[in-house]
CSV table of C-alpha atoms in Angstrom, one decimal:
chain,number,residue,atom,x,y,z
A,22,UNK,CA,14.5,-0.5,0.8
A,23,UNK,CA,13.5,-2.2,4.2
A,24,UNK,CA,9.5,-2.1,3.7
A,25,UNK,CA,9.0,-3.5,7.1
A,26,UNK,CA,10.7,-0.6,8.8
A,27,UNK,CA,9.1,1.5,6.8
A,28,UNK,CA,5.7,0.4,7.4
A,29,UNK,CA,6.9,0.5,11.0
A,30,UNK,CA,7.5,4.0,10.8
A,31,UNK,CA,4.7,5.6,8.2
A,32,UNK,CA,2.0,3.8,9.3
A,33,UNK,CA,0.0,4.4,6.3
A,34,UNK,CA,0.1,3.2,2.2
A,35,UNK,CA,-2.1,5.1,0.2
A,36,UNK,CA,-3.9,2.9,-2.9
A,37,UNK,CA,-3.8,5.1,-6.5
A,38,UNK,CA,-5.5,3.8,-9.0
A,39,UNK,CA,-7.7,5.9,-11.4
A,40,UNK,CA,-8.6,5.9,-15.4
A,41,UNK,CA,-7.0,9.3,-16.0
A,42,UNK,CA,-3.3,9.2,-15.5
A,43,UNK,CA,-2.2,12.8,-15.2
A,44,UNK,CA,-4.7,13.0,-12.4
A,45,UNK,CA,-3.4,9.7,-10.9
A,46,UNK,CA,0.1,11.2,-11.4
A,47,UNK,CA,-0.9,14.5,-9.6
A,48,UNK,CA,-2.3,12.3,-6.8
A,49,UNK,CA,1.1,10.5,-6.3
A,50,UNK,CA,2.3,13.7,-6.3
A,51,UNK,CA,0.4,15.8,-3.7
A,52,UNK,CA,0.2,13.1,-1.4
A,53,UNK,CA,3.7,12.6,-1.0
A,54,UNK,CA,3.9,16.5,-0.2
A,55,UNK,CA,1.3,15.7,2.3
A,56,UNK,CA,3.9,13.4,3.9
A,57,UNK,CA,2.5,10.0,3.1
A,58,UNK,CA,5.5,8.8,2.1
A,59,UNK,CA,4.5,5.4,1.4
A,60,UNK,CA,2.5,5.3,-2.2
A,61,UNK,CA,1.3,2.3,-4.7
A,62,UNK,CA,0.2,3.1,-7.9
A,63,UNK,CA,-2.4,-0.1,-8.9
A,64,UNK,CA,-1.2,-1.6,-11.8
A,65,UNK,CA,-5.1,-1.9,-12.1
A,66,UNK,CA,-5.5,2.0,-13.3
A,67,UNK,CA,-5.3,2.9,-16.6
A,68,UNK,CA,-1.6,3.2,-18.0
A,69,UNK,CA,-0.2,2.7,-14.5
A,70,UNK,CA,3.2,1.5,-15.6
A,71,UNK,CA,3.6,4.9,-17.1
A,72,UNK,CA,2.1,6.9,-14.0
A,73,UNK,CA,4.7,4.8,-12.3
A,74,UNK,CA,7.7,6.3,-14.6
A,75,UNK,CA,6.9,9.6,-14.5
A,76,UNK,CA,6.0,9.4,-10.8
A,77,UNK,CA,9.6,8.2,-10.4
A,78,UNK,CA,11.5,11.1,-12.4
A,79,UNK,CA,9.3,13.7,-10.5
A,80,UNK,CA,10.0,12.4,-6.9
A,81,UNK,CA,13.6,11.1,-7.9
A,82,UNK,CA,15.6,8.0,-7.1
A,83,UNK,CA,15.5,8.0,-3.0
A,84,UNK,CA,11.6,8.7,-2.3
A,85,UNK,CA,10.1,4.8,-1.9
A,86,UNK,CA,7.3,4.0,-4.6
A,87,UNK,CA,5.2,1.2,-5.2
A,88,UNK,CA,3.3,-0.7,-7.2
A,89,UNK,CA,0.0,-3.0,-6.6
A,90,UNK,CA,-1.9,-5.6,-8.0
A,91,UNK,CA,1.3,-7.4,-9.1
A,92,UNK,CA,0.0,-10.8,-10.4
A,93,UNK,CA,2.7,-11.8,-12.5
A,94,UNK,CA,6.3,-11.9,-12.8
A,95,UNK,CA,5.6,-9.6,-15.7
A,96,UNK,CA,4.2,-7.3,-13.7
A,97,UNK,CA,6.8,-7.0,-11.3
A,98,UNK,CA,9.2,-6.6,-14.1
A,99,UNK,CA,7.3,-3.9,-15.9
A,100,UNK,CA,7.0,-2.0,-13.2
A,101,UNK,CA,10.4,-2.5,-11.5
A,102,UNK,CA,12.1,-1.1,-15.1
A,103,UNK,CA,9.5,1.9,-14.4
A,104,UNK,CA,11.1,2.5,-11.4
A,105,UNK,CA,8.7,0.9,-9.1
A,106,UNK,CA,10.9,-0.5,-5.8
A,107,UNK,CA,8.0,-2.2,-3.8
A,108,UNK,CA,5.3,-4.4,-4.5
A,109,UNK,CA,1.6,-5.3,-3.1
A,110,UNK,CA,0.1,-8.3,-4.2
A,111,UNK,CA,-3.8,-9.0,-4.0
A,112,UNK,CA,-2.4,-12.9,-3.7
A,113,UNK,CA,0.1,-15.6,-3.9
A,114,UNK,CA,1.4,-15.3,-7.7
A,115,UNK,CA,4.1,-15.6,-9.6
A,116,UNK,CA,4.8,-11.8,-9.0
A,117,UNK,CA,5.8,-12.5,-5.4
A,118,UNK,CA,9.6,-14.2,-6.5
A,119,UNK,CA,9.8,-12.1,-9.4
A,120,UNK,CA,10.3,-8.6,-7.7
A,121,UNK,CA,12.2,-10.6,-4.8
A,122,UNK,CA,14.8,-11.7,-6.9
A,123,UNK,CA,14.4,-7.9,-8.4
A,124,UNK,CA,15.3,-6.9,-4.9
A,125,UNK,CA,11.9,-5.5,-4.7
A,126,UNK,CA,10.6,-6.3,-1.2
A,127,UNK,CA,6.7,-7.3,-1.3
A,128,UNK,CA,3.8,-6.3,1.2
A,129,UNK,CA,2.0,-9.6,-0.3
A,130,UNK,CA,-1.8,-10.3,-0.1
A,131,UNK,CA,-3.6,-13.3,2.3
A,132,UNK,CA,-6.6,-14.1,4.1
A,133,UNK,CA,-6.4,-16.9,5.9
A,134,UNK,CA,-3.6,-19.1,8.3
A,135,UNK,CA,-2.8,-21.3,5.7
A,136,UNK,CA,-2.2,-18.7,3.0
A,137,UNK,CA,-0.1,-16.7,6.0
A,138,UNK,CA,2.2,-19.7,6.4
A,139,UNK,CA,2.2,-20.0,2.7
A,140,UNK,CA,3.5,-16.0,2.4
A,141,UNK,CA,6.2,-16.1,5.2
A,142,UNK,CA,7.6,-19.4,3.0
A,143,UNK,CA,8.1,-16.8,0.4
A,144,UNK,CA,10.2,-14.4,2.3
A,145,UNK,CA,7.8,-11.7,2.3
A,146,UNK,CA,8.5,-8.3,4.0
A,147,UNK,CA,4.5,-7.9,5.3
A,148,UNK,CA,1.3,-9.5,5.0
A,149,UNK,CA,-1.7,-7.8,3.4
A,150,UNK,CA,-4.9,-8.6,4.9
A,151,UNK,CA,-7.2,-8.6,2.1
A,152,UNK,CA,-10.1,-7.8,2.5
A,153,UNK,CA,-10.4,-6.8,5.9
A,154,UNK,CA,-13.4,-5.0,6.1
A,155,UNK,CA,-15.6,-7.7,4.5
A,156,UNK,CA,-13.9,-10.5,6.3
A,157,UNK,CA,-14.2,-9.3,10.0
A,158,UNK,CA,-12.2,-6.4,10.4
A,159,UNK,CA,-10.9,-5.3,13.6
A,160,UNK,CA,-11.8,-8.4,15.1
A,161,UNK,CA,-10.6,-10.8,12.4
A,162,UNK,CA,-7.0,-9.0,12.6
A,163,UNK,CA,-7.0,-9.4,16.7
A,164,UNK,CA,-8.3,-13.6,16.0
A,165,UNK,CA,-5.0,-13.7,13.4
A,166,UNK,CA,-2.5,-12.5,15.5
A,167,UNK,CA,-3.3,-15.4,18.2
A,168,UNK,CA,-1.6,-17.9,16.4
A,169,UNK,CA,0.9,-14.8,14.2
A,170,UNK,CA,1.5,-12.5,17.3
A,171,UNK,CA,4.8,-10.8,15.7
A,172,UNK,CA,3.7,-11.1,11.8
A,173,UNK,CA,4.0,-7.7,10.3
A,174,UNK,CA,-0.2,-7.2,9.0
A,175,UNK,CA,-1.1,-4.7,7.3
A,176,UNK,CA,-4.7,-4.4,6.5
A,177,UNK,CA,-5.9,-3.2,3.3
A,178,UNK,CA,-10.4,-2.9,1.9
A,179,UNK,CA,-12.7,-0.8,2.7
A,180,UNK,CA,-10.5,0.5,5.2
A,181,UNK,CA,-11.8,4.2,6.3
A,182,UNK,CA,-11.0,5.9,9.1
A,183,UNK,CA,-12.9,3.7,11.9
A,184,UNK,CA,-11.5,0.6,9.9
A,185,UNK,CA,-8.0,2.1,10.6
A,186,UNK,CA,-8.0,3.1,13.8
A,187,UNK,CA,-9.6,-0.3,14.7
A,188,UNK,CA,-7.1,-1.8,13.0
A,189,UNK,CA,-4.3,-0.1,14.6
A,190,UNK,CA,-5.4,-0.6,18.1
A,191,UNK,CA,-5.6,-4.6,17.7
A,192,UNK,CA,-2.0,-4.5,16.5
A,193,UNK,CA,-1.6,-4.0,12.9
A,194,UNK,CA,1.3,-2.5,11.7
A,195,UNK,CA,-0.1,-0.3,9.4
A,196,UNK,CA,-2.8,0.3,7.4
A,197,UNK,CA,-3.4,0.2,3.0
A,198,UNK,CA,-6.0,3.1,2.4
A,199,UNK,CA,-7.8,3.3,-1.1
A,200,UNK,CA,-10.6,5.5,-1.8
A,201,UNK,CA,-11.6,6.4,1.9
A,202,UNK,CA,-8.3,8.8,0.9
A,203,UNK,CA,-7.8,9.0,-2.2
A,204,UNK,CA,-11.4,10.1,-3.1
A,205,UNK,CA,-11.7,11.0,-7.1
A,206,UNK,CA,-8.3,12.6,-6.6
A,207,UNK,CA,-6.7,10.0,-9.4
A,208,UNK,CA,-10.0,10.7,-11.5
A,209,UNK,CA,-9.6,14.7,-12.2
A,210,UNK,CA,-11.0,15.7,-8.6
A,211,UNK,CA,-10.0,18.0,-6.3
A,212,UNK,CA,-7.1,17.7,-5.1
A,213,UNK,CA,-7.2,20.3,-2.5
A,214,UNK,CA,-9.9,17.5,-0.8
A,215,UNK,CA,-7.1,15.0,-1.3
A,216,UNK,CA,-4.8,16.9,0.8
A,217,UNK,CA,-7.1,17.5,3.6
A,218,UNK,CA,-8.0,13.9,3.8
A,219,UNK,CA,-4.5,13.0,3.5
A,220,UNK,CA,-3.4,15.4,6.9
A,221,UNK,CA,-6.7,13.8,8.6
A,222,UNK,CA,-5.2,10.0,8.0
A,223,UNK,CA,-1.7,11.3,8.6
A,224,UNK,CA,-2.9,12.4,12.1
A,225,UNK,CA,-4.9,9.3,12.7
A,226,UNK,CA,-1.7,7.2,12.0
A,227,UNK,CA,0.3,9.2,14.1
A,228,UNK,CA,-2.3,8.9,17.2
A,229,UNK,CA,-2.3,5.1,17.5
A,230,UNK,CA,-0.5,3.2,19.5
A,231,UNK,CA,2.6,1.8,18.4
């Protein structure tokens, strides 16, 4: 898949991670039905790898579907033979060439100039900005793209609805979205709230400026 022109395009990844998997699954699930087309299932939540492979055979082989906190090249083997086809990396690992040479394109995770240069050595498709909320936000992401002015960023912490349309309007090119959507959705919560929050950052995406 072509993850930059997807980001492009959707404008939004929604973060599932939770410790009960059939609610993580039914997350996946309703938020894709929501439209947000663009999903990573954490390899962080409990058995992800299988949330992953059942995700996969529900939504079948075209719908995109990701999987984050890819450290290794383990990981990004695991979860490609679950039928992952993108991965988001917290860092710079060994997970990064692993789902490459998979032909798994990688939204991979930085923080500062050196580790952006570092990522575009790599051949990654876009550039996680991790933590953004704790690391200057809005402003941090406007400082960045000085020096990076046509890197694909997408931030990703603590990003709620302020964070995102902040985000948006000082150029990113879309924006990773955890609990502030999610909720307890991947946890046995409602999923009904999880739909509405998913139209409200659907319509928030849609809003900003290209």
């Amino acid at each position: 898949m072509d993850l930059t022109a997807a980001l492009a395009t959707h404008r939004l990844v929604a973060i599932v991670r939770g410790d009960d998997p059939d609610a993580a699954l039914h997350t996946v699930l309703a938020l894709v039905e929501e439209g947000v087309d663009l999903v990573e299932v954490s390899l962080s939540g409990k058995d992800a790898l299988s949330v992953i492979e059942r995700a996969r055979h529900a939504l079948g082989p075209d719908r995109p579907l990701g999987v984050g906190t890819v450290l290794t090249a383990e990981d990004a083997r695991a979860a490609h033979s679950a039928g992952a086809d993108f991965a988001v990396t917290p860092g710079l690992g060994d997970g990064i060439g692993a789902a490459r040479e998979l032909g798994m394109p990688v939204l991979a995770g930085v923080l500062t100039p050196t580790e952006i240069i570092a990522a575009q050595a790599m051949g990654v498709a876009a550039l996680k900005i991790f933590p953004i909320a704790q690391s200057g936000g809005a402003a941090y992401l406007k400082a960045l793209r000085g020096p990076f002015p046509d890197t694909p960023f997408v931030p990703v912490g603590g990003v709620d609805e302020a964070v995102a349309r902040a985000c948006l309007a000082a150029g990113a090119l879309a924006v990773g979205v955890g609990s502030p959507l999610v909720g307890d959705a991947a946890e046995g919560g409602s999923i009904t709230a999880l739909r509405e929050r998913a139209r409200l950052f659907r319509t928030l995406v849609a809003e900003a400026t290209p």
